[in-house]
mmCIF file of C-alpha atoms and ligand atoms in Angstrom:
data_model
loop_
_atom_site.group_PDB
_atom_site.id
_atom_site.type_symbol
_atom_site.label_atom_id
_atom_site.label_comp_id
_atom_site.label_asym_id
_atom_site.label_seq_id
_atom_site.Cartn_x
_atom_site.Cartn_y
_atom_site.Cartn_z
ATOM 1 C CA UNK A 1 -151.283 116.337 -125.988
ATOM 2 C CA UNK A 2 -148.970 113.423 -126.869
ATOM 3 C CA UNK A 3 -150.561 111.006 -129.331
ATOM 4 C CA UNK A 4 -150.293 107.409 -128.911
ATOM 5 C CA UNK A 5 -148.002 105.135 -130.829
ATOM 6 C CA UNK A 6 -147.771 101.185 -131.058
ATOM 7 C CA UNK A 7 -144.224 100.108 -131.777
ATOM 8 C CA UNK A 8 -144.285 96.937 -132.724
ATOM 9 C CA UNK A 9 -140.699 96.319 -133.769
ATOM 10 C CA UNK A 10 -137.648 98.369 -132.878
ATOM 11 C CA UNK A 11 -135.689 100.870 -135.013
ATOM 12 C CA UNK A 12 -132.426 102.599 -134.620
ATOM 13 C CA UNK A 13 -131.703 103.591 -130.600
ATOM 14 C CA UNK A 14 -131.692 107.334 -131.733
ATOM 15 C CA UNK A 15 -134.591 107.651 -133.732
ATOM 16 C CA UNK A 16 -136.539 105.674 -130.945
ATOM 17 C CA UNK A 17 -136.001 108.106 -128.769
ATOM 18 C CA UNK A 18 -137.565 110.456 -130.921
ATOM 19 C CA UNK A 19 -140.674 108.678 -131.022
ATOM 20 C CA UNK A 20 -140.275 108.418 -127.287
ATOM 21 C CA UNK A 21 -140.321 112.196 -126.491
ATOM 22 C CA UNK A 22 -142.530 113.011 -129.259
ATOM 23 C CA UNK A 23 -145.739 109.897 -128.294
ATOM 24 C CA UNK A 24 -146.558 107.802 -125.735
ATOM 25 C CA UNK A 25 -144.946 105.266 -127.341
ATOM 26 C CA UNK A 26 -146.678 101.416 -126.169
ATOM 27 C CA UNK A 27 -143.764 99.450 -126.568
ATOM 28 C CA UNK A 28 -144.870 95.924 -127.514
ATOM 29 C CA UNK A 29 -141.335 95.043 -129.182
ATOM 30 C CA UNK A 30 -139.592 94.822 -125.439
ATOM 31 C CA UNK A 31 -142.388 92.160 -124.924
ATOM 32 C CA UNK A 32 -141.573 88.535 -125.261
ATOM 33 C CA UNK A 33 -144.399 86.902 -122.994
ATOM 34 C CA UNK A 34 -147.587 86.204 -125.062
ATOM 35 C CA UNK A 35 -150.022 87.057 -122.010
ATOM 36 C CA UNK A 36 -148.091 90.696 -121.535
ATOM 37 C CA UNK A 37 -148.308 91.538 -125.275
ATOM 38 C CA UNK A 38 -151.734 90.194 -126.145
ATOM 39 C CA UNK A 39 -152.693 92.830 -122.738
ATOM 40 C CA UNK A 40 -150.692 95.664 -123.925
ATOM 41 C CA UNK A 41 -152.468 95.482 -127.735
ATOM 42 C CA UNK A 42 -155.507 95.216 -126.125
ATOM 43 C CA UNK A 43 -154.539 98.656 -124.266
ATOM 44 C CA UNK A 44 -153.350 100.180 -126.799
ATOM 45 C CA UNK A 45 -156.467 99.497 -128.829
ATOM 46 C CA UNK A 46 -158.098 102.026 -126.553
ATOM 47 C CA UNK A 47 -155.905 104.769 -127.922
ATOM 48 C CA UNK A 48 -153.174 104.014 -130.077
ATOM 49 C CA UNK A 49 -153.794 106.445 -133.314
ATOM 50 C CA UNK A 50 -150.687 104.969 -134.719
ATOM 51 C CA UNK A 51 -148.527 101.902 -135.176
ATOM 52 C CA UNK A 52 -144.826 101.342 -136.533
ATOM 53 C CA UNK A 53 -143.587 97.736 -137.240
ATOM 54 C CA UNK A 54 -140.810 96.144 -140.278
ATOM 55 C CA UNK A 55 -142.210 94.573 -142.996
ATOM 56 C CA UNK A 56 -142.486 91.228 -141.311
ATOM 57 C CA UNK A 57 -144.828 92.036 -138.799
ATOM 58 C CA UNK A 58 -147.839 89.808 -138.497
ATOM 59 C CA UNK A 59 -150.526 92.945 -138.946
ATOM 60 C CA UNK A 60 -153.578 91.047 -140.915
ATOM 61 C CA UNK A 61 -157.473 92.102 -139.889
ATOM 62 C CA UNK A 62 -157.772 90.184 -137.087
ATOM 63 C CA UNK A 63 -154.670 92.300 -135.786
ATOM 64 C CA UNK A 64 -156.044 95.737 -136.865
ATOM 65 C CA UNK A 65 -159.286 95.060 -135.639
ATOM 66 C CA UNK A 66 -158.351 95.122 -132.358
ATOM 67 C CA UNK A 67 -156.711 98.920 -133.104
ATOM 68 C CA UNK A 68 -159.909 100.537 -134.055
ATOM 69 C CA UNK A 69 -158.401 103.852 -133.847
ATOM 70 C CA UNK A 70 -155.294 103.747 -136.147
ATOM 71 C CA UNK A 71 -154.999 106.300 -138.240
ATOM 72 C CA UNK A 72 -151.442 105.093 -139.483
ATOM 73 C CA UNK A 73 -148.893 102.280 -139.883
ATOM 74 C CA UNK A 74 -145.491 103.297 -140.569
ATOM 75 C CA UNK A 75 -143.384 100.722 -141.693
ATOM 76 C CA UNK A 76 -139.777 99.898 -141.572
ATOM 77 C CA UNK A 77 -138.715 98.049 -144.693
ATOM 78 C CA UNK A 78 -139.384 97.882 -148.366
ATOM 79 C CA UNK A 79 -141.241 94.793 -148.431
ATOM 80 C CA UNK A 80 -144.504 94.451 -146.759
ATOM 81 C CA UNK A 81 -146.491 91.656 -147.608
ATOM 82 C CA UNK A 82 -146.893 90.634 -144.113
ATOM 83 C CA UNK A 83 -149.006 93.644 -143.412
ATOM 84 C CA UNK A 84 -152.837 93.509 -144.561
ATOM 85 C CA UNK A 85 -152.298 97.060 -146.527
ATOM 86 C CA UNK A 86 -155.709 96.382 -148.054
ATOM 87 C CA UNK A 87 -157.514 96.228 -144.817
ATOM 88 C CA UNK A 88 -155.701 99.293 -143.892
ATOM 89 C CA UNK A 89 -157.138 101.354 -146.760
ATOM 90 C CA UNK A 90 -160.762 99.909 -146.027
ATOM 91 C CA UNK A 91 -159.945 100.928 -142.677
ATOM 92 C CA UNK A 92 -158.681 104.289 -143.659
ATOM 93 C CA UNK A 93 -155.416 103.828 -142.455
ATOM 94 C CA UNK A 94 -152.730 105.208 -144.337
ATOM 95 C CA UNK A 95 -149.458 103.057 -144.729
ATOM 96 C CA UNK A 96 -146.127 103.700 -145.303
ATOM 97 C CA UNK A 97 -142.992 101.796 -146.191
ATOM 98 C CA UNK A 98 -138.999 102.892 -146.614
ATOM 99 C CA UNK A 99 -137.882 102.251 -150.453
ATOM 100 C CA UNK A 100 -135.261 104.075 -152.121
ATOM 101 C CA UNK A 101 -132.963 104.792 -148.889
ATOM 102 C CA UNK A 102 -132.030 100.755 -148.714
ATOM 103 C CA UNK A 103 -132.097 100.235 -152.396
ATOM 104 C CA UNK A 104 -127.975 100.816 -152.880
ATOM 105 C CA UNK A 105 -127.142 98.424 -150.232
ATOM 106 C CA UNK A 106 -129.420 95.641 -151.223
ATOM 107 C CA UNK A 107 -127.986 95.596 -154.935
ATOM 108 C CA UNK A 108 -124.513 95.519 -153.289
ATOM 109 C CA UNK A 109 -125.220 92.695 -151.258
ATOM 110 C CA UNK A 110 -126.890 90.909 -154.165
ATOM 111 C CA UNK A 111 -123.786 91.731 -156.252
ATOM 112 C CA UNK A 112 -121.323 90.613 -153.247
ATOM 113 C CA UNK A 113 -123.583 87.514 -153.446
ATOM 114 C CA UNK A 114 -123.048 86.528 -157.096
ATOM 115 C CA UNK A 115 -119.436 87.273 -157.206
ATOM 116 C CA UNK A 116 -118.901 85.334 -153.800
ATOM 117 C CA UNK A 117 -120.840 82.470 -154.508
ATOM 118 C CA UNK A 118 -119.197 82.001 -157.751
ATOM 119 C CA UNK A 119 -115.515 82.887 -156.949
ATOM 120 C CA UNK A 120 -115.759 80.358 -153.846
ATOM 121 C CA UNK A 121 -114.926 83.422 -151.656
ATOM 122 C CA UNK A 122 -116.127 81.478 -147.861
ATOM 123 C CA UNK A 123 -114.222 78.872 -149.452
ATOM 124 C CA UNK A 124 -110.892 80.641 -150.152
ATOM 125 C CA UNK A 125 -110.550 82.282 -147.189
ATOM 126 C CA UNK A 126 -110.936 78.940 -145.268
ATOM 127 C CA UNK A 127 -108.237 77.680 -147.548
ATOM 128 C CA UNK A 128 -105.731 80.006 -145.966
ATOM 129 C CA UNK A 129 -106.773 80.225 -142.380
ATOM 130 C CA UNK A 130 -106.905 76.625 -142.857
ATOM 131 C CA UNK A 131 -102.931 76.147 -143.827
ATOM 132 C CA UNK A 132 -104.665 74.183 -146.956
ATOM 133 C CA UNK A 133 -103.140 76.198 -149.198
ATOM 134 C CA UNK A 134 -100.240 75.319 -148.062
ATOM 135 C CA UNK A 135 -100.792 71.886 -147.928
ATOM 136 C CA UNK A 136 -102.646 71.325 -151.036
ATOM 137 C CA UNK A 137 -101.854 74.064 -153.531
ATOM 138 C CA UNK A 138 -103.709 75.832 -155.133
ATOM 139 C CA UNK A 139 -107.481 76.455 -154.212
ATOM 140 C CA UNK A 140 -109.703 74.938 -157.221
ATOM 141 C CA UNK A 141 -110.513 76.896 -160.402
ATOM 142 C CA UNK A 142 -114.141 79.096 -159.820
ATOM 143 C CA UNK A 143 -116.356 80.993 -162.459
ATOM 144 C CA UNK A 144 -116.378 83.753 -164.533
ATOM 145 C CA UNK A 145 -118.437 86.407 -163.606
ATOM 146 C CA UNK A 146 -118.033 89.509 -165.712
ATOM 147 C CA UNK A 147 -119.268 89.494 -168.938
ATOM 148 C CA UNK A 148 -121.380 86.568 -168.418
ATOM 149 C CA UNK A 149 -125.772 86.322 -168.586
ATOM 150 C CA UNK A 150 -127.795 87.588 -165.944
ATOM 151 C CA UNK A 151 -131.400 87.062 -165.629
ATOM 152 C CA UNK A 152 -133.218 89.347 -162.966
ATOM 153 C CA UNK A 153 -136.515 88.236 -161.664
ATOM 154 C CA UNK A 154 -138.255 91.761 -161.063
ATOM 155 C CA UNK A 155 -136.672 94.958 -162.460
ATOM 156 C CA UNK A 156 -137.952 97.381 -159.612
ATOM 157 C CA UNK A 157 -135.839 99.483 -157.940
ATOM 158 C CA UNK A 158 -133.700 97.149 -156.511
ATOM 159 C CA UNK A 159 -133.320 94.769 -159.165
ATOM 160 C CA UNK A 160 -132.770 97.925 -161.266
ATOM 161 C CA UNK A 161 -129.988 98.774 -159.343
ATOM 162 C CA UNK A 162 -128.770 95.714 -159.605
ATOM 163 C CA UNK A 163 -128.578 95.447 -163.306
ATOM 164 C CA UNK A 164 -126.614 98.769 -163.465
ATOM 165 C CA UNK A 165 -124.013 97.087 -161.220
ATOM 166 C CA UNK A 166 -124.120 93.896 -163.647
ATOM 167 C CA UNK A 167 -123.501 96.604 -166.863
ATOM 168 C CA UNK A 168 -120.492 97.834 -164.909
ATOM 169 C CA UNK A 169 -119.263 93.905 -164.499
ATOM 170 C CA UNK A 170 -119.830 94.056 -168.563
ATOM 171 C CA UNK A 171 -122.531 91.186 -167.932
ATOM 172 C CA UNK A 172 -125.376 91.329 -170.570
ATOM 173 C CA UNK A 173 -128.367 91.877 -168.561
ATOM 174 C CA UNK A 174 -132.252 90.035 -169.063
ATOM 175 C CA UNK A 175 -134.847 90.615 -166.919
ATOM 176 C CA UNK A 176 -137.987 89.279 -166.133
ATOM 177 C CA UNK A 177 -141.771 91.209 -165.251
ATOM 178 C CA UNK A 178 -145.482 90.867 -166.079
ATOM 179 C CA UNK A 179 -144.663 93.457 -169.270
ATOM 180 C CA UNK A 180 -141.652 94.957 -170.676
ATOM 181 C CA UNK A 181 -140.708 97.961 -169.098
ATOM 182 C CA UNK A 182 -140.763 101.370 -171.680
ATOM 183 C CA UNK A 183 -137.350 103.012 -171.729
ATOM 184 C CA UNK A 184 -135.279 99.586 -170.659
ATOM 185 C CA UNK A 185 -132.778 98.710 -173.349
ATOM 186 C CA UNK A 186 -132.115 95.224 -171.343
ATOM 187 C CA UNK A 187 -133.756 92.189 -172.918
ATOM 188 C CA UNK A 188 -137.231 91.246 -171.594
ATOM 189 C CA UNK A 189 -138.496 88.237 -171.196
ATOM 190 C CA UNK A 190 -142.100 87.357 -170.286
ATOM 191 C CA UNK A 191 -141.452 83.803 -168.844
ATOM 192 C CA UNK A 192 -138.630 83.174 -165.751
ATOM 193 C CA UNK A 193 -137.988 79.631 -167.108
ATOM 194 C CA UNK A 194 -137.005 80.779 -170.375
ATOM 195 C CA UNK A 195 -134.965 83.637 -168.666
ATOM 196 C CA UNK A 196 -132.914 81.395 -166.544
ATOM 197 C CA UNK A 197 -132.304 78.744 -169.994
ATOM 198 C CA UNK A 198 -130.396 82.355 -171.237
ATOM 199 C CA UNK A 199 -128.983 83.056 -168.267
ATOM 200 C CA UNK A 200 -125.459 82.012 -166.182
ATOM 201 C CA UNK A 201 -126.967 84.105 -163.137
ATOM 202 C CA UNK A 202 -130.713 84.478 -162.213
ATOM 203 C CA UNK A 203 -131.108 87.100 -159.346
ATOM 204 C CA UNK A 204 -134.390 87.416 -157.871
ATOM 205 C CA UNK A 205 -135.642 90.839 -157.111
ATOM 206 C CA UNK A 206 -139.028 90.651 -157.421
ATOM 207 C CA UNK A 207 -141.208 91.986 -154.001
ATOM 208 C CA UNK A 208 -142.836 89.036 -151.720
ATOM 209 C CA UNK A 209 -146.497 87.852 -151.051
ATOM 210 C CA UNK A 210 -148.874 85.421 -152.904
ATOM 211 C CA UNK A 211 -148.915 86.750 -156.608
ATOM 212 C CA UNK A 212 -144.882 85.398 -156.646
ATOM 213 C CA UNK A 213 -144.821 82.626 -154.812
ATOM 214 C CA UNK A 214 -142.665 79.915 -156.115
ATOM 215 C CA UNK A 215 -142.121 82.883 -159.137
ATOM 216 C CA UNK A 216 -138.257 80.637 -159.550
ATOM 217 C CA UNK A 217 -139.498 77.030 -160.123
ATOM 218 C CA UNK A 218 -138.133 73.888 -160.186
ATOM 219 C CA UNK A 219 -138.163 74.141 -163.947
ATOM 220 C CA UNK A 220 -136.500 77.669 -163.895
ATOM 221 C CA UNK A 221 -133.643 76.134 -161.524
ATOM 222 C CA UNK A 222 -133.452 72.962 -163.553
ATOM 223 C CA UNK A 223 -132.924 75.807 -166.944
ATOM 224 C CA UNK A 224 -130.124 77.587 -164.779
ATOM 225 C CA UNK A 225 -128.678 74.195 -164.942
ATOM 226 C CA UNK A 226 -124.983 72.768 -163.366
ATOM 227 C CA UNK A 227 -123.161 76.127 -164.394
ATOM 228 C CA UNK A 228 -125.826 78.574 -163.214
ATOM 229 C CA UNK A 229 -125.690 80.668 -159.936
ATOM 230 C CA UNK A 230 -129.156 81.752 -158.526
ATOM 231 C CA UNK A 231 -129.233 84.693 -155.850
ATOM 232 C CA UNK A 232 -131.873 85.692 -153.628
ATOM 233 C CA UNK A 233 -132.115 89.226 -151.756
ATOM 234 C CA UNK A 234 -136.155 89.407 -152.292
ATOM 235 C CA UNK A 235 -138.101 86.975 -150.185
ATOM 236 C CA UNK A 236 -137.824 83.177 -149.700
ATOM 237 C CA UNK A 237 -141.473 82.612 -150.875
ATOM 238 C CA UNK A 238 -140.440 83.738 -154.379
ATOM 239 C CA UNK A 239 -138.603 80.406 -154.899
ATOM 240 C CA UNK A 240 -139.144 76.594 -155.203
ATOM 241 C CA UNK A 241 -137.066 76.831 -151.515
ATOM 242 C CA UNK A 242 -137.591 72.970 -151.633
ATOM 243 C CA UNK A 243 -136.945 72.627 -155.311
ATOM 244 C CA UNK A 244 -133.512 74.401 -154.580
ATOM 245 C CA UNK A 245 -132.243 72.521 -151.932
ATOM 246 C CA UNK A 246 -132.820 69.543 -154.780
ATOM 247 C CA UNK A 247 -131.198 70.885 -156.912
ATOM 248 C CA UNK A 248 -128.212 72.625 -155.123
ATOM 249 C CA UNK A 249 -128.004 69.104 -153.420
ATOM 250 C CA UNK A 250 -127.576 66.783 -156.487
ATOM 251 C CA UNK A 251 -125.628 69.302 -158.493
ATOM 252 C CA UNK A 252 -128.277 70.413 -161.255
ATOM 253 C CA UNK A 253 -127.950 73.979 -160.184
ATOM 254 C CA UNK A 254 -124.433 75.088 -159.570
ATOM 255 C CA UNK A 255 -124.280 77.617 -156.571
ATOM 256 C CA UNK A 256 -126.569 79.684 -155.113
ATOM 257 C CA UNK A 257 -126.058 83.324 -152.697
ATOM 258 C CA UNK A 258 -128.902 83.681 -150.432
ATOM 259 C CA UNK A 259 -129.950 86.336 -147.806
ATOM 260 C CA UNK A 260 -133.290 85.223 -147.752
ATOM 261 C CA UNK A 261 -135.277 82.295 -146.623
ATOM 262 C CA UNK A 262 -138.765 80.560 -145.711
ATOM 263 C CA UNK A 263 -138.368 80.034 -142.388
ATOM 264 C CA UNK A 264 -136.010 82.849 -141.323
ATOM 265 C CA UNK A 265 -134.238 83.046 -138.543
ATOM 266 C CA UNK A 266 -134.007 79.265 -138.813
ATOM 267 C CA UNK A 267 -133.481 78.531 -142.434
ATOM 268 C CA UNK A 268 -133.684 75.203 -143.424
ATOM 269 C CA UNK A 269 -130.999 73.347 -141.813
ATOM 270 C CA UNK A 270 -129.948 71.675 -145.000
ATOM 271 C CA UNK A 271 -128.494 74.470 -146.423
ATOM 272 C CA UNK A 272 -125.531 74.787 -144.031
ATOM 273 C CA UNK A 273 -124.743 71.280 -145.406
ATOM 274 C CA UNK A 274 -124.399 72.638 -148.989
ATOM 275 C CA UNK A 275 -120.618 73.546 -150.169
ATOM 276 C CA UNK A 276 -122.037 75.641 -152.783
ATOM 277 C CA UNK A 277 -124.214 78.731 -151.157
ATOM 278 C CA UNK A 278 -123.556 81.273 -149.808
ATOM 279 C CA UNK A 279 -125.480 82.373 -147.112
ATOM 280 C CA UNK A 280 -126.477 85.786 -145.129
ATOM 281 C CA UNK A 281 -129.006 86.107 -142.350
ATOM 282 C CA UNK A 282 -131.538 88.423 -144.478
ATOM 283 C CA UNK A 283 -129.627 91.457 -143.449
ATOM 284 C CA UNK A 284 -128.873 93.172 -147.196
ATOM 285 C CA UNK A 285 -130.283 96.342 -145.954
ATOM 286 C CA UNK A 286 -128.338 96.016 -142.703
ATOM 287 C CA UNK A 287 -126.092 99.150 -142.540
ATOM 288 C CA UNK A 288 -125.815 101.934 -139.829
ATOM 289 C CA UNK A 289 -126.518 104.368 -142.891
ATOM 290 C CA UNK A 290 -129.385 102.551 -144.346
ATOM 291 C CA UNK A 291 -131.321 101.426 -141.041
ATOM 292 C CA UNK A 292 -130.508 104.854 -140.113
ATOM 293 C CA UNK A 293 -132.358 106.393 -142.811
ATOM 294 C CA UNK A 294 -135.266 103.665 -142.772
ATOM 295 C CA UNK A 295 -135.656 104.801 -139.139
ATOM 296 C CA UNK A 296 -135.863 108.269 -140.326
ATOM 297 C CA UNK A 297 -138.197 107.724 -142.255
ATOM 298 C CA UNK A 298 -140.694 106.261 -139.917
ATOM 299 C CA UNK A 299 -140.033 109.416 -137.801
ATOM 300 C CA UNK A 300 -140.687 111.345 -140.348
ATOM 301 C CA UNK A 301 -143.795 109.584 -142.001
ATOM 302 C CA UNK A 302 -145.800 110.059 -138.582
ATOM 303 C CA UNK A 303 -144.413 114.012 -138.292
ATOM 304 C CA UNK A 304 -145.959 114.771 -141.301
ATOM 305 C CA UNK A 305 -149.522 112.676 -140.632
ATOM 306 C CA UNK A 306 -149.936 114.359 -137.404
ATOM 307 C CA UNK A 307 -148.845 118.045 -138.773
ATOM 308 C CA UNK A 308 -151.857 117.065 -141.882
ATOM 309 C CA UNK A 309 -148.771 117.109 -144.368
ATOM 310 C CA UNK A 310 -148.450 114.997 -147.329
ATOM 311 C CA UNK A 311 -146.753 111.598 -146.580
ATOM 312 C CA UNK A 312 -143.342 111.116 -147.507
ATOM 313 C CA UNK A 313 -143.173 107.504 -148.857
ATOM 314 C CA UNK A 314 -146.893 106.273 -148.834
ATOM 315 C CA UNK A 315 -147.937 103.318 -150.098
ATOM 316 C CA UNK A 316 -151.919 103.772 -150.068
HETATM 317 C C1 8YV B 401 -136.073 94.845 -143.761
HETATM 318 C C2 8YV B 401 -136.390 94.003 -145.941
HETATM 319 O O1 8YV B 401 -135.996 96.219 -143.693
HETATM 320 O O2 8YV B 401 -136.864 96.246 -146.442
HETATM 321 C C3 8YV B 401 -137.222 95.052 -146.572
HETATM 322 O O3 8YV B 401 -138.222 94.655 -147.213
HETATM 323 O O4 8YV B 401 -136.561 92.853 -146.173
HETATM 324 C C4 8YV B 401 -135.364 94.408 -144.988
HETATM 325 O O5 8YV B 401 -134.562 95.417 -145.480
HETATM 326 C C5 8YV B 401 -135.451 94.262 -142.540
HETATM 327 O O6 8YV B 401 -135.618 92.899 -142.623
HETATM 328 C C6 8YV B 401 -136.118 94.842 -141.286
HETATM 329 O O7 8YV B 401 -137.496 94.924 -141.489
#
C-alpha cells in the first residue's frame, strides 16, 4: 500500500514524479489559496507518514502538531533553521537535509561573488553594452583580489570549500568559529570583529537561525572598513542587514556580493540603489546538477526510511 507524503515545496520535475508513483503524494506546494492549503494539511494530518519541504519552510510545532503521524521530514537544502528539528526528535521524527551535493556550487558562487564585486564586473559589462567605453575611456581602476586577506565567518563545509578556492587565488585565508578547528593550518580567530580588522574580504559561511544572528556586526563591517568587500552566501540573519546598508551607503564598507537576504524574495529595496553590490536572488545552489542531486536525495532519504534502512544524510 502506497504511503502518504506531504510535499510541501517542489523539487526537480523528474524526481517528483518519483515520489508521485512511489506515495500518494498531498501536494500542498501547487496551493496558493490559504483556505485550500490550511484544508489539505488538515487532510493530510489524517495520514501523511511523511513530509518533504526546502529549508525555508515554515514547519515549527504548531505546524507538526497538526501531522501527528509523521514519521519523517525530508528536506531539500542545507540550511534548515526554519524547520523545528527539535520538535521533530521529541516527536520522533527523523529529519533529513542535502549537504555535501550543493557544497561545490555554493563556494563558486561565493568566489564569483568576491571577484565580481571587487573587479566591478555588472559594472564593466554595462560599460560596453553601454558605448561608455567608447565614450569615456577606460572603465575605472577596481581591486586586487588574489593574494589579498580573507576572513570566513564559519569554516563548515562550505566555507571550507571556499577557503580552498581562496588558497588557489594565493589569498591568505582566516577564519572565524566558536573554537579552532584541529587539523586547519588557516589562522583562527575567536572574535569576527577582529577577523574582519585583518581582513580585505569577510565571507560569511556560517549556517542560519538564532545562535548567529547579527554574527557580522556593525562593528565587524565598520573593521572591514572603505577597502573591504563582505560576501554573503549563508543567510541574511547572520548580518547587521541594516548596519550594511549604512555602511555600503556612506562608503565605510567598500562593496559587498550578496545572494542572501532578510526579506527574500523582496530584499530590501535599497540595495538596488547601491553601485557597489552585487546581488543574486539566493540561488548559489541553483544548478540542474546540484538541485538534481538535492532532489535525489530526498527520494532517496524516504526509500531508505520506508525499506527500515539507515538514512542517508540525517540530521537527528
Ligand atoms: C536551498 C539553501 O537549497 O541549501 C540551502 O540551505 O539555502 C539553498 O541551497 C534553496 O534555497 C532551496 O531550498
Amino acid at each position: 500500500m502506497k504511503q502518504d507524503v506531504l510535499v510541501c515545496t517542489p523539487i526537480r520535475p523528474e524526481k517528483l514524479a518519483i515520489l508521485e508513483e512511489t506515495y500518494n503524494v498531498f501536494p500542498l506546494y501547487k496551493l496558493t489559496d490559504d483556505a485550500e492549503r490550511e484544508a489539505l494539511i488538515d487532510k493530510a494530518g489524517e495520514s501523511c507518514v511523511a513530509m518533504v519541504s526546502n529549508g525555508h519552510f515554515p514547519a515549527d510545532e504548531a505546524f507538526l502538531s497538526r501531522l501527528p503521524k509523521l514519521q519523517i521530514a525530508a528536506c531539500s537544502s542545507v540550511g534548515y533553521e526554519t524547520l523545528d528539528v527539535d520538535a521533530m526528535t521529541r516527536r520522533g521524527i527523523r529529519f533529513t537535509h542535502t549537504p555535501d551535493v550543493l557544497t561545490d556550487d555554493v563556494a563558486d558562487i561565493a568566489v564569483l561573488l568576491m571577484l565580481a564585486v571587487r573587479r566591478n564586473l555588472v559594472a564593466g559589462d554595462a560599460y560596453v553594452r553601454s558605448g561608455d567605453w567608447g565614450r569615456k575611456g577606460m572603465l575605472p581602476l577596481t581591486r586586487t583580489t588574489s593574494g589579498r586577506k580573507v576572513g570566513i565567518v564559519g569554516l563548515g563545509r562550505i566555507g571550507a570549500a571556499i577557503a580552498k578556492r581562496c588558497e588557489a587565488l594565493g589569498m591568505q585565508i582566516g577564519y572565524y568559529g566558536r573554537k579552532p578547528k584541529s587539523g586547519v593550518a588557516y589562522q583562527y580567530f575567536g572574535d569576527v570583529t577582529e577577523m574582519a580588522g585583518w581582513s580585505d574580504v569577510l565571507i560569511a559561511a556560517a549556517s542560519g537561525g538564532p545562535e548567529t544572528q547579527h554574527l557580522v556586526s556593525a562593528q565587524a563591517l565598520d573593521a572591514l572598513g572603505p577597502e573591504g568587500s563582505f560576501i554573503n552566501i549563508s543567510r541574511g540573519s547572520v548580518v547587521d542587514e541594516g548596519a550594511l546598508l549604512d555602511a555600503l551607503e556612506s562608503g565605510k564598507l567598500g562593496s559587498a556580493g550578496l545572494d542572501v537576504f532578510l526579506n527574500e524574495p523582496n530584499p530590501d529595496p535599497r540595495f538596488g540603489k547601491l553601485p557597489n553590490v552585487v546581488l543574486y536572488p539566493h540561488h548559489a545552489s541553483g544548478t540542474v546538477e546540484t538541485r538534481d542531486k538535492m532532489s535525489q536525495l530526498v527520494v532517496d532519504n524516504l526509500a531508505a526510511h520506508f525499506a527500515g534502512q539507515p538514512l542517508l544524510t540525517p540530521v537527528n
